[in-house]
Short mmCIF file of N, CA and C in Angstrom, two decimals:
data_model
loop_
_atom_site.label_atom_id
_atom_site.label_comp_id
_atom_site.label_asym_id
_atom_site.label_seq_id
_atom_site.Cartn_x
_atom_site.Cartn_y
_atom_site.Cartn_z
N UNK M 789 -38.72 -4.95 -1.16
CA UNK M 789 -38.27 -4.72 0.20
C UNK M 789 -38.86 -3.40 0.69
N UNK M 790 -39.44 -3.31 2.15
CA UNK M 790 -40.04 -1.92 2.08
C UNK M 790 -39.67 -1.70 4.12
N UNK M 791 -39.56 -0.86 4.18
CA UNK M 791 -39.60 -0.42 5.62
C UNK M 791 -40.80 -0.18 6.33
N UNK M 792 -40.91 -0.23 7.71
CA UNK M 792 -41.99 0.43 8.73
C UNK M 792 -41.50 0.45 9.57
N UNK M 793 -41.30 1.88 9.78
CA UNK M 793 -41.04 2.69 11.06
C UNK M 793 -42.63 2.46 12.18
N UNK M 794 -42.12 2.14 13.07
CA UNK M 794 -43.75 2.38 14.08
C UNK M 794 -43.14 3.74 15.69
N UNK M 795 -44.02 3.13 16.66
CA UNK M 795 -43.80 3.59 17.35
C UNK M 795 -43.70 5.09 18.28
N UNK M 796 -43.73 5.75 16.90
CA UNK M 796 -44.29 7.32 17.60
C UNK M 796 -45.94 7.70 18.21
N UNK M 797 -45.63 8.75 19.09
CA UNK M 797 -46.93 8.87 19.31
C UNK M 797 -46.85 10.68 19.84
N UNK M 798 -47.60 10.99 20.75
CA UNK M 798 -47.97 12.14 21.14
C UNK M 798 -47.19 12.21 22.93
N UNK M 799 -46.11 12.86 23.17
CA UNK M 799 -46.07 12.49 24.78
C UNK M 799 -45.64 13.76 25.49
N UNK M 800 -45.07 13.73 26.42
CA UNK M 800 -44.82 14.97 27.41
C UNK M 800 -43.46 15.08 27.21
N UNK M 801 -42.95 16.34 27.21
CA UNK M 801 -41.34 16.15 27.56
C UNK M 801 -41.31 15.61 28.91
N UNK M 802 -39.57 15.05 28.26
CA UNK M 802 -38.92 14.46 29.42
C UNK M 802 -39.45 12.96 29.51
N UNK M 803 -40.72 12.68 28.82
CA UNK M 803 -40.74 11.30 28.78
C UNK M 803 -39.91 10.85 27.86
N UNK M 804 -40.23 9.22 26.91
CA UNK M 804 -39.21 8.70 26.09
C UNK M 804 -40.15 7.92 25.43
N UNK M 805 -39.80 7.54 24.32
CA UNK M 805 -40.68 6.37 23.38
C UNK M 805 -39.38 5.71 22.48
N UNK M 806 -39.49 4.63 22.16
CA UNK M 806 -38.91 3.89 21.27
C UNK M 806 -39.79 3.57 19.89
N UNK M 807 -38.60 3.48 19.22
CA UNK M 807 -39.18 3.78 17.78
C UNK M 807 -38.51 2.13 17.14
N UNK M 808 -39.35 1.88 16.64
CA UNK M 808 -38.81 1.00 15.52
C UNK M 808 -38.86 1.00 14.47
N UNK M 809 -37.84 0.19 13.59
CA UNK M 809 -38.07 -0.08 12.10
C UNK M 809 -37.33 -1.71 11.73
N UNK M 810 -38.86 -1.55 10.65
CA UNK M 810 -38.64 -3.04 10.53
C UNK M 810 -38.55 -3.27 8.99
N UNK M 811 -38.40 -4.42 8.34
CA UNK M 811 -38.03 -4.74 7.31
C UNK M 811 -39.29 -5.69 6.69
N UNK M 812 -39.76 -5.81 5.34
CA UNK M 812 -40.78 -7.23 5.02
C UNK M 812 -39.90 -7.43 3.95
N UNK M 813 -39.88 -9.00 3.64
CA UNK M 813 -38.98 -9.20 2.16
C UNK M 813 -37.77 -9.39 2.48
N UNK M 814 -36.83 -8.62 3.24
CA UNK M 814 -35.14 -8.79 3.15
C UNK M 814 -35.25 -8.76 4.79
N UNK M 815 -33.96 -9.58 4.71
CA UNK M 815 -33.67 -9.71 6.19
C UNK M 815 -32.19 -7.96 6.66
N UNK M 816 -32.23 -7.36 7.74
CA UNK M 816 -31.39 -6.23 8.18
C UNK M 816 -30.03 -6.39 7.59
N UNK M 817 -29.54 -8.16 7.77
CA UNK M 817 -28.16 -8.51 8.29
C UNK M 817 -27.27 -8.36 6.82
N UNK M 818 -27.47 -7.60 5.76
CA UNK M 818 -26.74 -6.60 5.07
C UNK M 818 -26.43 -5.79 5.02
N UNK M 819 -27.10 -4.73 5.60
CA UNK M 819 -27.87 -3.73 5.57
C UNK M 819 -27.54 -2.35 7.20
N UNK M 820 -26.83 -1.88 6.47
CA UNK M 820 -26.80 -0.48 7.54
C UNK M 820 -28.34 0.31 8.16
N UNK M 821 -28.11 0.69 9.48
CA UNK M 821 -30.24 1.43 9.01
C UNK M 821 -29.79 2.45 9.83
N UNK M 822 -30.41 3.39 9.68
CA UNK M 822 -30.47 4.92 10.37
C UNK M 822 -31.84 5.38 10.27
N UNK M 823 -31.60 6.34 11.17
CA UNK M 823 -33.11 7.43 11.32
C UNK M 823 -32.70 8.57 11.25
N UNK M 824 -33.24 9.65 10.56
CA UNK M 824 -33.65 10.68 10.40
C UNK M 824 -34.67 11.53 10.56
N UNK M 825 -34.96 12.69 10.70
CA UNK M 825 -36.44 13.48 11.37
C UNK M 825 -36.19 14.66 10.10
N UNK M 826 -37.81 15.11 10.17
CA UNK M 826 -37.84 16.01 9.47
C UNK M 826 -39.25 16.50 10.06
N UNK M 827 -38.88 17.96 9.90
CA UNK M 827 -40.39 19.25 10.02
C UNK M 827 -40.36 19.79 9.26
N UNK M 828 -41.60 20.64 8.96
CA UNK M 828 -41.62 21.23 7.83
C UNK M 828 -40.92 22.34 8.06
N UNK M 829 -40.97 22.77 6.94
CA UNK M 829 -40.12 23.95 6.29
C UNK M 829 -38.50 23.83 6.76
N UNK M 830 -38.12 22.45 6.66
CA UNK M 830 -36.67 22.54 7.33
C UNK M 830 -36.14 21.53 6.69
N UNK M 831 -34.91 21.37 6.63
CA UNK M 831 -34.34 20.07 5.81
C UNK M 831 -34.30 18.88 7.04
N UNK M 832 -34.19 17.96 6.27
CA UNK M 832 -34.26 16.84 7.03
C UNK M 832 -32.69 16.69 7.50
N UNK M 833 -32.79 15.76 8.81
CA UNK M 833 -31.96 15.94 9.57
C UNK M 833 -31.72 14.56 10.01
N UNK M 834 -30.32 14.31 10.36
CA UNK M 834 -29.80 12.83 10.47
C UNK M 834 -29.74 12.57 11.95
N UNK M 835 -30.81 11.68 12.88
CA UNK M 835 -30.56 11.36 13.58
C UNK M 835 -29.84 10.21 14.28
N UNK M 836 -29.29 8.96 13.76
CA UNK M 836 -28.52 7.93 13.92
C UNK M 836 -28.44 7.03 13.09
N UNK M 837 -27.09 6.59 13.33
CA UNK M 837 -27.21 5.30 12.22
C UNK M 837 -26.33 4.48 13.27
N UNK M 838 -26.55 3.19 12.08
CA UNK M 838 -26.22 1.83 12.88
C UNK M 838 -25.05 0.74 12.11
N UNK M 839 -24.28 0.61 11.80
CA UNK M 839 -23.31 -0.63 11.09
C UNK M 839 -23.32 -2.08 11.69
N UNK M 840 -22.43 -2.95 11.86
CA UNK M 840 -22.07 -4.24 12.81
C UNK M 840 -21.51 -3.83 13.78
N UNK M 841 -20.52 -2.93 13.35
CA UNK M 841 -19.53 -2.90 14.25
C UNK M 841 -19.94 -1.37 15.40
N UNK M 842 -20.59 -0.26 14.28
CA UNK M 842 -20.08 0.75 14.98
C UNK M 842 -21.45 1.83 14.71
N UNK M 843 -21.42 2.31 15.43
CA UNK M 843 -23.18 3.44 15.35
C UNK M 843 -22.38 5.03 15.86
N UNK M 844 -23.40 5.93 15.10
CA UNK M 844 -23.12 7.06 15.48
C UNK M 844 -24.66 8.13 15.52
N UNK M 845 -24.13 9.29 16.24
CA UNK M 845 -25.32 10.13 16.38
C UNK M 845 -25.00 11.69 16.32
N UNK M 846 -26.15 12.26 16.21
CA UNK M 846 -26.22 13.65 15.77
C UNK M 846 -25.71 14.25 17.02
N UNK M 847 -24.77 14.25 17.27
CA UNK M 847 -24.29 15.48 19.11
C UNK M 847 -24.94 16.12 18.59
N UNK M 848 -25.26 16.98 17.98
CA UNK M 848 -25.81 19.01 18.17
C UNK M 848 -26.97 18.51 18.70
N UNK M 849 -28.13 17.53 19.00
CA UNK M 849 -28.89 17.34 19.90
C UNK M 849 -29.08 16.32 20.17
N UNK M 850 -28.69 14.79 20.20
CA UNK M 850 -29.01 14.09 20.70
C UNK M 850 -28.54 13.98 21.76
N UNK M 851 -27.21 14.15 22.02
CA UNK M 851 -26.27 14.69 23.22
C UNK M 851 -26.86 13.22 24.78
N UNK M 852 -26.25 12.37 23.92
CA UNK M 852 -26.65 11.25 24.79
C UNK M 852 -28.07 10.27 25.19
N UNK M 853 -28.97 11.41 24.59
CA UNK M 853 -30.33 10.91 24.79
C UNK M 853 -30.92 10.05 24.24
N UNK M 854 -30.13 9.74 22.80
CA UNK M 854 -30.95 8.73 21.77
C UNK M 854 -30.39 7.12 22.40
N UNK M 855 -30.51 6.04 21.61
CA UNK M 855 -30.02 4.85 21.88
C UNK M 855 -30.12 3.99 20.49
N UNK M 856 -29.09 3.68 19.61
CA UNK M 856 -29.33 3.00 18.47
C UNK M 856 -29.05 1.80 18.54
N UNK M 857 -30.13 0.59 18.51
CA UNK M 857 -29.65 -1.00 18.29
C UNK M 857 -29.91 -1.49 17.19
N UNK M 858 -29.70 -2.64 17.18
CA UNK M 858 -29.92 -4.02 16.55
C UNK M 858 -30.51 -5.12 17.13
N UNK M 859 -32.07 -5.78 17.03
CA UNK M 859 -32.06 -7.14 16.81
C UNK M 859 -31.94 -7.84 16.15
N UNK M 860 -31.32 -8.76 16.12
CA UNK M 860 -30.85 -9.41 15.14
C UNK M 860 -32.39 -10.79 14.89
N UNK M 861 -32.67 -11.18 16.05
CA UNK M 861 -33.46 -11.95 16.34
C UNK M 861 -35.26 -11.53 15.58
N UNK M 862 -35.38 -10.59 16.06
CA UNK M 862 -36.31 -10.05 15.53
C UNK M 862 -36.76 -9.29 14.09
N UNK M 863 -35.19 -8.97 13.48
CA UNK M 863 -35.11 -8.55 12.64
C UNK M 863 -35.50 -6.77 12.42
N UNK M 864 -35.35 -5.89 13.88
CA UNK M 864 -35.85 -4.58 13.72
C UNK M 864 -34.48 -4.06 14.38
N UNK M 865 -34.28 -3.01 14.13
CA UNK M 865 -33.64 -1.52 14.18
C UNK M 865 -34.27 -0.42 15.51
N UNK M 866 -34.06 -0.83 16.74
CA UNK M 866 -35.03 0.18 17.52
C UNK M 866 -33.94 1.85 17.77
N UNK M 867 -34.99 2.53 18.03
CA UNK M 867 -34.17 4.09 18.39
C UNK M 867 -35.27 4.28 19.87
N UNK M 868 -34.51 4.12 20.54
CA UNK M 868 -34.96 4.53 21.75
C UNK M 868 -35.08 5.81 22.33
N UNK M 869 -35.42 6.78 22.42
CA UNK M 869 -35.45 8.68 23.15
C UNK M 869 -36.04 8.68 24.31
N UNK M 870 -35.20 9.26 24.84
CA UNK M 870 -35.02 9.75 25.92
C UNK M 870 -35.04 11.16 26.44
N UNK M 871 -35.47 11.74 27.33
CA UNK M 871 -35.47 13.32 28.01
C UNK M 871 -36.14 13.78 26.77
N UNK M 872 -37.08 13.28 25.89
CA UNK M 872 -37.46 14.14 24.80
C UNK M 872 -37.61 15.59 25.12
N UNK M 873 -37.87 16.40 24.10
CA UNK M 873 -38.20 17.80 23.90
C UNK M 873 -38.67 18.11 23.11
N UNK M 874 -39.56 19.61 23.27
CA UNK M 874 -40.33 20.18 22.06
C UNK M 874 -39.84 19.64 20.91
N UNK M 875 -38.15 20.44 20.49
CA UNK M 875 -38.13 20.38 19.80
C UNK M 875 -37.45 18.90 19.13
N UNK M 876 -37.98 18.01 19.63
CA UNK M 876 -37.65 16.78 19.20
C UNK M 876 -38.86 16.38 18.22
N UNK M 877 -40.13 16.79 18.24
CA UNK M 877 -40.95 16.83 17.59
C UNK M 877 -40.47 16.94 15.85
N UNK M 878 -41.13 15.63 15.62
CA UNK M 878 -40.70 15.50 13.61
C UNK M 878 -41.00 14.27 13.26
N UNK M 879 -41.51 14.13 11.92
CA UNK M 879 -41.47 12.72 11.35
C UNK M 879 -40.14 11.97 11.44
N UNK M 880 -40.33 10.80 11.98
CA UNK M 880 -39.18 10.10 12.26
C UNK M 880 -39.27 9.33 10.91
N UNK M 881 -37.84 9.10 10.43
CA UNK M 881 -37.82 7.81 9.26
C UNK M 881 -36.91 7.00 9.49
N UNK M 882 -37.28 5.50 8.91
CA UNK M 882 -35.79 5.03 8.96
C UNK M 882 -35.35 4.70 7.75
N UNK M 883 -34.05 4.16 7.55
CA UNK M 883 -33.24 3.98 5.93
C UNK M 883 -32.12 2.98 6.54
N UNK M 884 -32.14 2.66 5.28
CA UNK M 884 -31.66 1.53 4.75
C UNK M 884 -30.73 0.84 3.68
N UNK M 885 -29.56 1.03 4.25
CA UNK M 885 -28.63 0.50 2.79
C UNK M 885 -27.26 -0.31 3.25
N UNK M 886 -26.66 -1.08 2.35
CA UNK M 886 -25.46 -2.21 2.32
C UNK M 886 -24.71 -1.46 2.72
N UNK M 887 -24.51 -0.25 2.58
CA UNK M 887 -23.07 0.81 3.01
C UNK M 887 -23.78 1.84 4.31
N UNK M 888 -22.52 1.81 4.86
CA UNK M 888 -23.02 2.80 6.51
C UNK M 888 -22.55 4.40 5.79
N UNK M 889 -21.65 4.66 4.99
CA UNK M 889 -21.67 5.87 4.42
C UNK M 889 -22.64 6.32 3.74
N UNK M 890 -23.30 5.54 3.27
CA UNK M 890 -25.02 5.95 2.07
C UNK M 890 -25.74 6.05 3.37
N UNK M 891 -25.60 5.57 4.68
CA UNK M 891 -27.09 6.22 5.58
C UNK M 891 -26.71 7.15 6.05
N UNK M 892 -25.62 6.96 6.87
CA UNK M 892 -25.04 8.77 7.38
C UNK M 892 -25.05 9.59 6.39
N UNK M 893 -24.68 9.77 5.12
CA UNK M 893 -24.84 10.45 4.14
C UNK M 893 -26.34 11.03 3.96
N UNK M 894 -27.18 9.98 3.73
CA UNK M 894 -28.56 10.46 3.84
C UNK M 894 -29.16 10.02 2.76
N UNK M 895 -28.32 8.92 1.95
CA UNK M 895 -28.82 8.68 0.23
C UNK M 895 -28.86 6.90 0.35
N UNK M 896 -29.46 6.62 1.74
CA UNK M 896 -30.02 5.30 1.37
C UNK M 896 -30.82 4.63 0.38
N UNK M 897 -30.50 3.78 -0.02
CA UNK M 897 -31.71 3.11 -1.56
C UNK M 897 -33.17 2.75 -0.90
N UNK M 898 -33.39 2.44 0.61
CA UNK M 898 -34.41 1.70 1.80
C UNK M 898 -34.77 3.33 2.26
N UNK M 899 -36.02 3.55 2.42
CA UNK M 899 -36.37 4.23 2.95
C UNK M 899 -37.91 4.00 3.78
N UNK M 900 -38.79 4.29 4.83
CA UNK M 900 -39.83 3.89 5.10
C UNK M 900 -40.19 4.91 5.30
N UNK M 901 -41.73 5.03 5.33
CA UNK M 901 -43.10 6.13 5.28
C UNK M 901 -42.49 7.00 7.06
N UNK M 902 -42.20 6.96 7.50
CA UNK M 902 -42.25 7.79 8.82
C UNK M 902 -43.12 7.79 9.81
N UNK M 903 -42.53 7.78 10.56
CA UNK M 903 -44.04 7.93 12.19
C UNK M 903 -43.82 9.11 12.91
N UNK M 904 -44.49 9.82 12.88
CA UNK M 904 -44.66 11.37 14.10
C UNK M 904 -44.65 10.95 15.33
N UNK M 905 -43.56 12.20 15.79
CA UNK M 905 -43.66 12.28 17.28
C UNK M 905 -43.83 13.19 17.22
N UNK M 906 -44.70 13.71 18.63
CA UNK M 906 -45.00 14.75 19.20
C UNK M 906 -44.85 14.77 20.20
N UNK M 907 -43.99 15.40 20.98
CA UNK M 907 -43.36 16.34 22.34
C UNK M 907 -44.10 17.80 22.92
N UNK M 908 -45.27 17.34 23.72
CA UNK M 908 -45.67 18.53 24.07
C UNK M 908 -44.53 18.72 25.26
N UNK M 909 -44.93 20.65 25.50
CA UNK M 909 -43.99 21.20 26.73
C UNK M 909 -44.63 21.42 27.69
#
């Protein structure tokens, strides 16, 4: 089972990009998924996760801007951003596990390679 995050690219603040992550091998519908970012020299940082029932997000900055779904149909996990910013800039990842406490936690068993965003100002 392996992840791919896509979807980042290079953009302006204040624009937005959606991010996905997708699955090959296993289907989502076990499976909790979240995203996280990381820059260097900094610990990585939990940006959303997703359950059946119930999703949550980082307030200290997402502060309304992110958007966490589910297709079920398609079988991907999108994170949508919004009003980006500089410092929104970071490898995005997503993760993956049977329990929504192992992704908010940050110790998913699913993890995928990451896609960069970049937020110029």
């Amino acid at each position: 089972v392996q992840l791919q995050a896509s979807g980042g690219g290079l953009v302006q603040a204040g624009d937005s990009l959606r991010l996905s992550c997708a699955t090959s091998g296993q289907t989502f519908g076990n499976y909790s998924v979240g995203w996280f970012r990381k820059v260097p020299e900094k610990e990585r940082e939990f940006v959303a996760a997703i359950g059946w029932k119930e999703h949550i997000y980082n307030e200290d900055f997402v502060k309304g801007r992110f958007t966490i779904s589910r297709d079920t149909a398609k079988n991907t996990v999108s994170l949508i951003m919004r009003r980006l910013q500089a410092d929104d800039t970071a490898v995005y990842y997503c993760a993956a596990d049977p329990s929504y406490d192992a992704v908010r936690s940050g110790v998913a068993e699913l993890w995928g390679q990451g896609t960069q965003v970049t937020v110029s100002s």
